[in-house]
XYZ file of N, CA, C and O in Angstrom:
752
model
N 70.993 4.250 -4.924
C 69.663 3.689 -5.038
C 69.478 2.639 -3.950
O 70.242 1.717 -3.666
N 67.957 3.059 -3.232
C 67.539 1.663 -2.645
C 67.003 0.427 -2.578
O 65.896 0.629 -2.078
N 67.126 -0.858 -2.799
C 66.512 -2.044 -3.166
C 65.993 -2.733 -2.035
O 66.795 -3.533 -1.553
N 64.696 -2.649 -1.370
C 64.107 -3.307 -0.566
C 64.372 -4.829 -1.111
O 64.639 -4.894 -2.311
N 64.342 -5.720 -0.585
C 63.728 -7.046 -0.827
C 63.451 -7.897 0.616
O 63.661 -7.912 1.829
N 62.743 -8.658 -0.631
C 61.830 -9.750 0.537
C 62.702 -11.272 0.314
O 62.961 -11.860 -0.736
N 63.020 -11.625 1.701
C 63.446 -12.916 1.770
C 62.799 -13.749 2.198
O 61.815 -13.323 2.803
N 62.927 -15.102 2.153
C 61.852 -16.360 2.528
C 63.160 -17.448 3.021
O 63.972 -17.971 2.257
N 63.092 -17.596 4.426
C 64.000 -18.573 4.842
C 63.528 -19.482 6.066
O 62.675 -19.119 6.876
N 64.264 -20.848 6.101
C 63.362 -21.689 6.623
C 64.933 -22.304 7.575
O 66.091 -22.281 7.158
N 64.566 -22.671 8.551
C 65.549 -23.125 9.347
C 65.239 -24.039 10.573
O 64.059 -24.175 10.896
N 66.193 -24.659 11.259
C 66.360 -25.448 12.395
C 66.697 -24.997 13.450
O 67.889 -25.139 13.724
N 66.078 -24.496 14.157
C 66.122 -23.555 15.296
C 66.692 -24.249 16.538
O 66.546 -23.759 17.658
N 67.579 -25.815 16.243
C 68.170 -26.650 17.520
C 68.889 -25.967 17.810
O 68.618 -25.283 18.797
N 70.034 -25.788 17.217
C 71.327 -25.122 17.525
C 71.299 -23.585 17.759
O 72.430 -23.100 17.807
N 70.250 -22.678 17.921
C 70.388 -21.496 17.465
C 69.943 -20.839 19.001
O 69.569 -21.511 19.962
N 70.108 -19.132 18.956
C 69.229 -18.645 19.637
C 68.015 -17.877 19.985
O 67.810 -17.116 20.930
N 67.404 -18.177 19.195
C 66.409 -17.878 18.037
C 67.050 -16.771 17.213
O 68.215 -16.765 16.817
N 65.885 -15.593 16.956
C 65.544 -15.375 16.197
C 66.576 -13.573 16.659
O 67.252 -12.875 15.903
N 66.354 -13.439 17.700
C 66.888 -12.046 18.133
C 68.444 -12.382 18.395
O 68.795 -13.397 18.996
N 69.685 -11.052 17.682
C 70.842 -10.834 18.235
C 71.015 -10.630 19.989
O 70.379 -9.704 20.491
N 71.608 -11.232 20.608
C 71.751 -11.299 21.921
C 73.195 -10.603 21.815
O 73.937 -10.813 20.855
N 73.615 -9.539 23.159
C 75.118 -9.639 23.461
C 76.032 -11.239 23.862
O 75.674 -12.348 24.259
N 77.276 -10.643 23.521
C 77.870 -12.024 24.390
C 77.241 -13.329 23.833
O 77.580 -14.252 24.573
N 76.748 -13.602 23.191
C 75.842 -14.909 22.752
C 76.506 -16.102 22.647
O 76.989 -16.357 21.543
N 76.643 -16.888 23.530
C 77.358 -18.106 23.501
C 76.737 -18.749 22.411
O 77.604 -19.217 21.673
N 75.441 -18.995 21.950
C 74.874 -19.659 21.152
C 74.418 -18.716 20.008
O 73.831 -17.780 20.552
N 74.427 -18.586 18.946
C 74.540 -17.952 17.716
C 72.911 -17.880 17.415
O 72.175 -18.862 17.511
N 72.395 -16.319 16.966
C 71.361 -16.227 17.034
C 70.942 -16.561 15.534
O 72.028 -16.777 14.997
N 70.048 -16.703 14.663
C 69.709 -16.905 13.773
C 69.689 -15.127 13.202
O 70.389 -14.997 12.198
N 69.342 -14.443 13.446
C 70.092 -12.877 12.590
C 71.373 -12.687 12.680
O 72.005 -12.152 11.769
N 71.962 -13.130 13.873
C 73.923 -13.210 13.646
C 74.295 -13.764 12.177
O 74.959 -13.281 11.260
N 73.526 -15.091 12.346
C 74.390 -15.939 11.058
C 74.160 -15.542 9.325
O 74.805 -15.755 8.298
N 72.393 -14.598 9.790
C 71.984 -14.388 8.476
C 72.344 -12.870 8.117
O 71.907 -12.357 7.087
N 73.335 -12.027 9.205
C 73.237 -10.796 8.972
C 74.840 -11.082 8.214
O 75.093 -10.731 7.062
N 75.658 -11.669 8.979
C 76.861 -11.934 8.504
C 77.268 -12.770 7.205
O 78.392 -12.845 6.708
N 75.771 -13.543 6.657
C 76.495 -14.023 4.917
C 75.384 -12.647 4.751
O 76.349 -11.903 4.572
N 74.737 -12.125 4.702
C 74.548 -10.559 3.957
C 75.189 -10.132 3.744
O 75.394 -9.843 2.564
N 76.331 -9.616 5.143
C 77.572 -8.660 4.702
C 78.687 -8.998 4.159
O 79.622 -8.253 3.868
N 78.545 -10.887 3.917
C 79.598 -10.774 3.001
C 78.961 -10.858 1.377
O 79.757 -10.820 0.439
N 77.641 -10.961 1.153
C 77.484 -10.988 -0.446
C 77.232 -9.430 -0.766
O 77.105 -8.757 -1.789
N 77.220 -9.150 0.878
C 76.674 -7.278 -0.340
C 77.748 -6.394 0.066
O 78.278 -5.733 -0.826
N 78.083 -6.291 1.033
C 79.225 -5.479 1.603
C 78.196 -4.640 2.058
O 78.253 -3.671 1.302
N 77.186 -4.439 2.953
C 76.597 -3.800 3.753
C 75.870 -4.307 5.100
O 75.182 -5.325 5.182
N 76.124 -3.506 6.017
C 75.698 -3.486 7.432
C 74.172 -3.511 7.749
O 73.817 -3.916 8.856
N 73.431 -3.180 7.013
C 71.834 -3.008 7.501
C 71.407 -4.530 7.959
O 71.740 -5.604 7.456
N 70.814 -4.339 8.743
C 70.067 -5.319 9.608
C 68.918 -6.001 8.555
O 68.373 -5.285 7.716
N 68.568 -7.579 8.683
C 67.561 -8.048 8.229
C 66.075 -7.585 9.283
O 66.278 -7.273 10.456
N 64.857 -7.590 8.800
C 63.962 -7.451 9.760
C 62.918 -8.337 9.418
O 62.378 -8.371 8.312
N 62.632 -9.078 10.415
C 61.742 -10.225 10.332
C 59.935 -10.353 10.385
O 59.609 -9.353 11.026
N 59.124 -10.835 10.146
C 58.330 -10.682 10.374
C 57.702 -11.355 11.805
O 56.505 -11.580 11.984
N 58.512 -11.555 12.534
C 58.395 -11.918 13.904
C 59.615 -12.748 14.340
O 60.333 -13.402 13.584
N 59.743 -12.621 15.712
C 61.176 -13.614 16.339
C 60.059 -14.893 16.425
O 58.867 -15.134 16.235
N 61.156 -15.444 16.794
C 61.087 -16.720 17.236
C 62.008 -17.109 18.508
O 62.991 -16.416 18.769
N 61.776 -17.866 19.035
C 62.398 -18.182 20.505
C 63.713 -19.566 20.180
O 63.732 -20.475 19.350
N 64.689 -19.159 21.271
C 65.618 -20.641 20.922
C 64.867 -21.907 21.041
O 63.996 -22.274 21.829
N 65.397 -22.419 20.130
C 64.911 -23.802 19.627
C 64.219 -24.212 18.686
O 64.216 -25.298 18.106
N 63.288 -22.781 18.472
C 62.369 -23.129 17.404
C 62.588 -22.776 15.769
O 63.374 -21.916 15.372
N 61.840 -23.510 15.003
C 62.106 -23.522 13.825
C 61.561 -23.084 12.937
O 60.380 -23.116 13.281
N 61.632 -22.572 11.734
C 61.031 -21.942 10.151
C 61.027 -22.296 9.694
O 62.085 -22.767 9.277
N 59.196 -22.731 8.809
C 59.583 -23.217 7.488
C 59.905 -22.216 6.515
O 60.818 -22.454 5.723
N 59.233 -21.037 6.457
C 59.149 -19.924 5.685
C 58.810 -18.694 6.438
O 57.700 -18.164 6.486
N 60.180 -18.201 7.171
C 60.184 -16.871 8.084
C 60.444 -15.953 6.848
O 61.343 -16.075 6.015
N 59.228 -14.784 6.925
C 59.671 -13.266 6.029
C 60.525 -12.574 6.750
O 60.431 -12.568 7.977
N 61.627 -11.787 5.999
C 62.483 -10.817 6.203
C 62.451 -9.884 5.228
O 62.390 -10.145 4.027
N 62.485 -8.964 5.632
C 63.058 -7.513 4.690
C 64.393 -7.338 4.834
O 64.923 -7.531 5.928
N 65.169 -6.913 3.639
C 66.394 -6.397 3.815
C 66.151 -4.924 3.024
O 65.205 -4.738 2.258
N 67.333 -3.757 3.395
C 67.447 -3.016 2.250
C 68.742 -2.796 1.608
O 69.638 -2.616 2.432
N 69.039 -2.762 0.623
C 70.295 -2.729 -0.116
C 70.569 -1.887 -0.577
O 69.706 -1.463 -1.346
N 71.820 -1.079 -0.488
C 72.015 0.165 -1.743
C 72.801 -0.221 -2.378
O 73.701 -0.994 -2.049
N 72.590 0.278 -3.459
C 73.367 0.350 -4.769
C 73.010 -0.091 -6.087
O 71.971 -0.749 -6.122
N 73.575 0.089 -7.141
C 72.770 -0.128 -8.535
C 72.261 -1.798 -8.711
O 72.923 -2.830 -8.602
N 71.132 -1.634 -8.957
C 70.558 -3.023 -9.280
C 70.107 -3.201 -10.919
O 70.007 -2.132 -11.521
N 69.878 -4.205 -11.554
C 69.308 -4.333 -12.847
C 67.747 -4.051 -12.864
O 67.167 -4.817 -12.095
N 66.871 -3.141 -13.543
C 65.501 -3.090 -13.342
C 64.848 -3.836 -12.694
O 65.849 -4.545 -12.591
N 64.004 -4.457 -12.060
C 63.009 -4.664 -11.674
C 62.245 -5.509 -12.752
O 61.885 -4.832 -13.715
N 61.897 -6.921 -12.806
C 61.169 -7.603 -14.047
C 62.121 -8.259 -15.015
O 61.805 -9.240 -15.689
N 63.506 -7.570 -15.061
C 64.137 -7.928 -15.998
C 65.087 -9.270 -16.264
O 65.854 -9.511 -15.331
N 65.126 -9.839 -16.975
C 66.224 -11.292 -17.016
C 67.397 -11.053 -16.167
O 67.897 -12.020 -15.592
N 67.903 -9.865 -16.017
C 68.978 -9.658 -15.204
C 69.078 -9.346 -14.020
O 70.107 -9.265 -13.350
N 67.798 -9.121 -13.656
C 67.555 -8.670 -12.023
C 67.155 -10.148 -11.784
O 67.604 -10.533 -10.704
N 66.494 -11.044 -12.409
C 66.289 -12.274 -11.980
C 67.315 -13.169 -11.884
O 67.099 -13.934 -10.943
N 68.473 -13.436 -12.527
C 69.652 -13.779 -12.316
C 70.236 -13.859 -11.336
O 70.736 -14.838 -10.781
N 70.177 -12.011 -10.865
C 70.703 -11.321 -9.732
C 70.488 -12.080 -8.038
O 71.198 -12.598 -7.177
N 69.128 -11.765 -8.247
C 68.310 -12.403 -6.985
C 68.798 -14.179 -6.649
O 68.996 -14.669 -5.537
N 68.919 -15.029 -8.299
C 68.751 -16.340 -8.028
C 70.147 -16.558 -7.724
O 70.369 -17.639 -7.179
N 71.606 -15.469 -8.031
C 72.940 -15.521 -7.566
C 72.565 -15.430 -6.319
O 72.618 -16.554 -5.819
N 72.132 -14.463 -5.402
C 72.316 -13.898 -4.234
C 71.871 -14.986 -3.558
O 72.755 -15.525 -2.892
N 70.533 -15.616 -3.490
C 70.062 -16.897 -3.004
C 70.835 -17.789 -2.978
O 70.758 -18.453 -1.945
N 72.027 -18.306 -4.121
C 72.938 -19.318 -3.755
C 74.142 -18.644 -2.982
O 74.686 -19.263 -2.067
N 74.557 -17.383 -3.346
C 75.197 -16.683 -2.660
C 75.343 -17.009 -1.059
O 76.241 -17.502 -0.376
N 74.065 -16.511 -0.794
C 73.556 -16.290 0.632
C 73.626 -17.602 1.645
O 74.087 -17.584 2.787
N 73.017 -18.832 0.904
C 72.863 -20.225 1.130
C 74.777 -21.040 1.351
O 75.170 -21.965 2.062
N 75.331 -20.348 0.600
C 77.109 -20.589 0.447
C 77.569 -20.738 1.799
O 78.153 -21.615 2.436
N 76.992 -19.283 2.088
C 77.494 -18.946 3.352
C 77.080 -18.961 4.694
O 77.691 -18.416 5.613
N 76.033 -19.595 4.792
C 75.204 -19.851 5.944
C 75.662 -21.416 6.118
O 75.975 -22.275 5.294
N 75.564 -21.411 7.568
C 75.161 -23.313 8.164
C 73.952 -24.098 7.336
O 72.923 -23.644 6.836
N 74.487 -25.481 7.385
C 73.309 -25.731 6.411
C 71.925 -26.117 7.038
O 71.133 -26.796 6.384
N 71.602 -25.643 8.431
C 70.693 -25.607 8.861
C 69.472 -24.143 8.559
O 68.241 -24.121 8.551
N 70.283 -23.292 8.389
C 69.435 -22.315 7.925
C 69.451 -22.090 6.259
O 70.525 -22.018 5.662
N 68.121 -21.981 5.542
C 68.584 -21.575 4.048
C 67.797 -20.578 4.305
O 67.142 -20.210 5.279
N 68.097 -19.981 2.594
C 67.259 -19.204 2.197
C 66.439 -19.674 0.759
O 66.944 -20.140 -0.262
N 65.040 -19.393 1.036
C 64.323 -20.091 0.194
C 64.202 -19.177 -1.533
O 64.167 -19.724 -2.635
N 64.165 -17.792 -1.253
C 63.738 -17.252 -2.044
C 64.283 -16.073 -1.946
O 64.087 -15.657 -0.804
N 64.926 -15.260 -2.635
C 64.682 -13.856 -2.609
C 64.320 -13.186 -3.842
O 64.752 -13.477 -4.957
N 63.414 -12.178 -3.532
C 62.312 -11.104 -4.981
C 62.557 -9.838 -4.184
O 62.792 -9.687 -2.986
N 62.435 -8.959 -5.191
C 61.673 -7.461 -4.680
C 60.633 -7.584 -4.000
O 59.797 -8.478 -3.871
N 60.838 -6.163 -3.400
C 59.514 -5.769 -2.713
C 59.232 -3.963 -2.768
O 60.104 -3.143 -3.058
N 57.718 -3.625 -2.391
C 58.343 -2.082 -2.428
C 59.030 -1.333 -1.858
O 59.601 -1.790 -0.867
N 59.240 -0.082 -2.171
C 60.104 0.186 -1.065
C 59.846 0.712 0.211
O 60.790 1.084 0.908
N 58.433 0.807 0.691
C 57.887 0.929 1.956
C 57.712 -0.368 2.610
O 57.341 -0.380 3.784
N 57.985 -1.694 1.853
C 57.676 -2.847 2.514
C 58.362 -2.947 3.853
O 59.480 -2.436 3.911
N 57.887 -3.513 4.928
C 58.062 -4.318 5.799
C 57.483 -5.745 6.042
O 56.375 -6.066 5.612
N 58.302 -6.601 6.765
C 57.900 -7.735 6.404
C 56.799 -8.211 7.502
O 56.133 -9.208 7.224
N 56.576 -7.538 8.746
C 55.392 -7.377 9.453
C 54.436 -7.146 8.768
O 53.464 -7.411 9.474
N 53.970 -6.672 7.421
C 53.087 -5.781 7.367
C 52.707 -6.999 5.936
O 51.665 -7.095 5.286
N 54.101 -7.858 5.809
C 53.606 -8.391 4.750
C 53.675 -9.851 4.546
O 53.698 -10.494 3.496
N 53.709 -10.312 6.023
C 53.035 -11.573 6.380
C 51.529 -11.851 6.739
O 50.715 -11.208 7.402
N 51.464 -12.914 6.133
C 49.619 -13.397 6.129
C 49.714 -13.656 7.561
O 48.593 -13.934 7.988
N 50.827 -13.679 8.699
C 50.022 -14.638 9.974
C 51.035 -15.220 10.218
O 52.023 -15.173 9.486
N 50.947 -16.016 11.534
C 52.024 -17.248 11.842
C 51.162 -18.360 11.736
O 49.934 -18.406 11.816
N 52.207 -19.478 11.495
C 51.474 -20.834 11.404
C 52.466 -21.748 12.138
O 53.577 -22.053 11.704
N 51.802 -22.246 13.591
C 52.664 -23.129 13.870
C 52.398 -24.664 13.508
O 51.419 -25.109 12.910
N 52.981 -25.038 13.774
C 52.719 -27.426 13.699
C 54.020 -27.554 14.723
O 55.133 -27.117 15.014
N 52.848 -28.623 15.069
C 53.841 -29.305 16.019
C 53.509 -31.013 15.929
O 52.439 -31.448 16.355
N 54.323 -31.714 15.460
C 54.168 -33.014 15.233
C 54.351 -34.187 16.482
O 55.126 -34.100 17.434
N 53.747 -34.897 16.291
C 53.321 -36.197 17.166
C 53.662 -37.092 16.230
O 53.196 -37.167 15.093
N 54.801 -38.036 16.911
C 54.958 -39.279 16.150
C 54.322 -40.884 16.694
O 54.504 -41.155 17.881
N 53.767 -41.661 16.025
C 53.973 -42.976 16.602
C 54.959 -44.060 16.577
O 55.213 -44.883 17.456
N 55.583 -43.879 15.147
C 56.243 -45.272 15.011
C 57.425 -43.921 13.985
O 57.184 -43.689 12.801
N 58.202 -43.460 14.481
C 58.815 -42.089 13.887
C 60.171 -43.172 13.648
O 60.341 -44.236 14.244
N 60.962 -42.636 12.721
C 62.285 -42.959 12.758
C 63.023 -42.128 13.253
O 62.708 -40.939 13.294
N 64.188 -42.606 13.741
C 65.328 -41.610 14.108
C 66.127 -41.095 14.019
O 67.184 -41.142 14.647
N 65.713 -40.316 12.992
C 66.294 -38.892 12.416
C 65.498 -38.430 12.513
O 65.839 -37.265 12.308
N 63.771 -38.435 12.843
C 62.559 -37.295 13.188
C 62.703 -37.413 14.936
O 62.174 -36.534 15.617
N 63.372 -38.432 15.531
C 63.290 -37.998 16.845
C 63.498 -36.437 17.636
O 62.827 -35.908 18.522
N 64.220 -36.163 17.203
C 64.253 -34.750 18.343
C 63.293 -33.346 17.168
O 63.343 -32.125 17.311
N 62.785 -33.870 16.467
C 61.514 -32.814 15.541
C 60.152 -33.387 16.040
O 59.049 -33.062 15.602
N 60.360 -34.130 16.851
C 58.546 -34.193 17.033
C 58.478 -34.968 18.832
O 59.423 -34.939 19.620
N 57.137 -35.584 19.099
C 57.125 -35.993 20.375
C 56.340 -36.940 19.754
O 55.305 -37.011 19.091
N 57.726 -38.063 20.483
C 57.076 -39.563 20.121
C 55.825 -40.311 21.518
O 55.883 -40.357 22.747
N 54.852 -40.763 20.534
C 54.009 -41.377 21.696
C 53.486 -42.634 21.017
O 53.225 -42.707 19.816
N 53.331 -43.833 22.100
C 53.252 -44.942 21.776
C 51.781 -45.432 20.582
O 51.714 -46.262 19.675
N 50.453 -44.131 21.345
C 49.289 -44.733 21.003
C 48.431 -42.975 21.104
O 48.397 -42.302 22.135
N 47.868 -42.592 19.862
C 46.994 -41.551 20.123
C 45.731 -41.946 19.865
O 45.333 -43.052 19.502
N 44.959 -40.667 20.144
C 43.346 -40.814 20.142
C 43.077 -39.340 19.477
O 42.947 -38.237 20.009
N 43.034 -39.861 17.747
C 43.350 -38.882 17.257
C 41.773 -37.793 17.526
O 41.735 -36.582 17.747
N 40.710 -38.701 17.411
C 39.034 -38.251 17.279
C 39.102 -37.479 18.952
O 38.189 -36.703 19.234
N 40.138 -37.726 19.924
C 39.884 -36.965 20.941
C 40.811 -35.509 21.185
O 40.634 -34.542 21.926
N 41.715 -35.804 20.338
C 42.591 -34.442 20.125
C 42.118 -33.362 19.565
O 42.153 -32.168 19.863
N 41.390 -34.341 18.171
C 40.177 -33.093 17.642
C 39.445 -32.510 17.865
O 39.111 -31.490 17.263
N 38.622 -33.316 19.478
C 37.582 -32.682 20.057
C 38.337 -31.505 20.504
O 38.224 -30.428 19.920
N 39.120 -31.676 21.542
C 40.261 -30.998 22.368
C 40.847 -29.777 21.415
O 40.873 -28.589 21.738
N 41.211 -30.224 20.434
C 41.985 -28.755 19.609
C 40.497 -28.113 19.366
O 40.639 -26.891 19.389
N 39.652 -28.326 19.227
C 38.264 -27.404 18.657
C 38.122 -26.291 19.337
O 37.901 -25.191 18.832
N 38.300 -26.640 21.063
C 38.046 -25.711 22.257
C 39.018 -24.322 21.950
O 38.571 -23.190 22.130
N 40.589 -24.616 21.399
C 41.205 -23.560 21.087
C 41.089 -22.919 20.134
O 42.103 -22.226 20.063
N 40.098 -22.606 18.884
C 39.639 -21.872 18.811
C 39.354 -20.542 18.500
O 38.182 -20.522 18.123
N 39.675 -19.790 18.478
C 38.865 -17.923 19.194
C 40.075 -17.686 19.369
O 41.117 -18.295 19.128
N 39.693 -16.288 20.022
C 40.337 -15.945 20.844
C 40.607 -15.963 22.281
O 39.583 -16.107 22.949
N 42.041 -15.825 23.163
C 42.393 -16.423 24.146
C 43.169 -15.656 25.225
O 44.023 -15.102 24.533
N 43.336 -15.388 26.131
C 44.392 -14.670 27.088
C 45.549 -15.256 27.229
O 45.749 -15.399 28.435
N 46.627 -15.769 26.454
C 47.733 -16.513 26.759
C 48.472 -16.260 27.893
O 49.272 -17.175 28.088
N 48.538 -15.199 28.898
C 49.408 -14.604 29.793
C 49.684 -15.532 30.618
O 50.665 -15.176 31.270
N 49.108 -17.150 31.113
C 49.934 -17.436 31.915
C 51.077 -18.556 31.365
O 51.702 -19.312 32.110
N 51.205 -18.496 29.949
C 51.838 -19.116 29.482
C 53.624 -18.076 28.694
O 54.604 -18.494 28.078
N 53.233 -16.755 29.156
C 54.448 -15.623 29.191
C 55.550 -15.823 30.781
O 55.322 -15.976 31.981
N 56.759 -15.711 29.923
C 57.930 -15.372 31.289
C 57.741 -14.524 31.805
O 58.440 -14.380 32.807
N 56.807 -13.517 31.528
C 57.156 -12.049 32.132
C 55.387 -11.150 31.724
O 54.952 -11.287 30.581
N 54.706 -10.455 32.582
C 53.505 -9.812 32.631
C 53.831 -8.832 31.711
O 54.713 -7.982 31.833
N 52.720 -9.071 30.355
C 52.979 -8.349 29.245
C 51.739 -7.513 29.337
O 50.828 -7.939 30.048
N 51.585 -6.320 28.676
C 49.534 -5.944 28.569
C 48.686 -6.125 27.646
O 47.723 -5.367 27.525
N 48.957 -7.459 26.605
C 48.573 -7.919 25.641
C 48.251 -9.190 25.671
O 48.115 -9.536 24.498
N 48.098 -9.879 26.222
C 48.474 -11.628 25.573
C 47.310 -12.108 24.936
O 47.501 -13.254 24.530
N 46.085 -11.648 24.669
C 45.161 -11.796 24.026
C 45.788 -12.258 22.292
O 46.598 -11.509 21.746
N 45.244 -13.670 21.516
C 45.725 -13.653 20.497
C 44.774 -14.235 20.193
O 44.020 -14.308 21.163
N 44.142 -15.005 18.796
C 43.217 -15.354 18.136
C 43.765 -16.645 17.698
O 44.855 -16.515 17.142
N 43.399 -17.672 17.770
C 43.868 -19.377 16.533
C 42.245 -18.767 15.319
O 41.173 -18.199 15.528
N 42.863 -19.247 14.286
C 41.701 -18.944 13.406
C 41.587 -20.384 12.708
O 40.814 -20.606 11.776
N 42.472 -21.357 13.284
C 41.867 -22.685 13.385
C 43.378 -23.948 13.624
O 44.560 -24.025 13.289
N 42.668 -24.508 14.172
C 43.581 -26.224 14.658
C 42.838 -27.252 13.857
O 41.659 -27.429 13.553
N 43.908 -27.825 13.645
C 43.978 -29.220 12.419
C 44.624 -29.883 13.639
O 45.411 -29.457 14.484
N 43.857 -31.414 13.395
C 44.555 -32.771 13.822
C 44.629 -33.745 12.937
O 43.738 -34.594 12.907
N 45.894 -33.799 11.908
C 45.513 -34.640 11.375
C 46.648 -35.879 11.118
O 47.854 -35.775 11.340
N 45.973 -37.031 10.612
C 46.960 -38.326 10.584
C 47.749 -38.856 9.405
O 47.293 -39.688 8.622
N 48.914 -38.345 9.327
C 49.479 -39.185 8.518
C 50.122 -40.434 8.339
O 50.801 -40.741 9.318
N 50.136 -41.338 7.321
C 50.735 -42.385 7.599
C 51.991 -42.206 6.856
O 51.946 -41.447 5.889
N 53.053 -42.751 7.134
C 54.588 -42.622 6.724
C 55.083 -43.555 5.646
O 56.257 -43.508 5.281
């Protein structure tokens, strides 16, 4: 039997190389580390599949993955398949760096993919003023903002956009959509 499921994991993308297995990888990709506590809680080889990479450095709060699993599982709904899942989650978490977890794992169907079953990406990127340091290398510290002018400024982005000169390499797509920018201020 096959058991699709859906994972929810959130990570620190400093140390990593993102999101794709590289050969030779001096720096450990974030599917290396998460394919290898898989194969040790399930004893199987199948690949996780993500609902998008991510590039070295960057980080997840809640990246979707699909996995598929064979072998007998407890129904679907049942006290014991829920057990199952909330073992495997500490399972999984055991064995990973503690920079990457895993937030969640549930069923899914068994045609799921996790492309197909993400709402979207959402990035943030934080601006600090008076940050402490342990948020230093998570955000970009600046002495003094102008928050009412950032807002003007993020408004322009917008729509949709041609990103291509912001690609390493001439793709035939770079057209993407923001379906909206927030500037907003928190105090700490």
């Amino acid at each position: 039997m096959r058991n699709k499921l859906l994972l929810k994991l959130s990570w620190l993308g400093t140390h990593y190389n993102g999101w794709q297995r590289h050969c030779d990888e001096p720096i450990p990709s974030v599917y290396t580390v998460l394919h290898a506590a898989l194969h040790a809680v399930t004893g199987q080889d199948g690949g996780p599949v993500p609902a998008g990479r991510l590039d070295k450095g960057v980080h997840a709060m809640e990246q979707i993955v699909t996995v598929t699993i064979r072998g007998p599982a407890p129904p679907v709904g049942t006290p014991a398949r829920a057990r199952e899942l909330a073992t495997m989650v500490y399972e999984l978490n055991a064995r990973l760096p503690p920079d990457v977890r895993v937030l969640s794992v549930n069923d899914a169907p068994p045609k799921a993919h996790a492309i197909g079953m993400s709402g979207g990406k959402t990035y943030s990127y934080f601006v600090g003023v008076d940050v402490a340091e342990a948020w230093a290398g998570y955000c970009w510290r600046q002495p003094q903002l102008d928050v009412e002018a950032m807002r003007t400024a993020a408004a322009a982005l917008v729509g949709a956009h041609d990103f291509r000169a912001f690609t390493a390499e001439a793709k035939a797509d770079c057209v993407r959509t923001l379906h909206s920018v927030r500037v907003e201020r928190h105090a700490h």
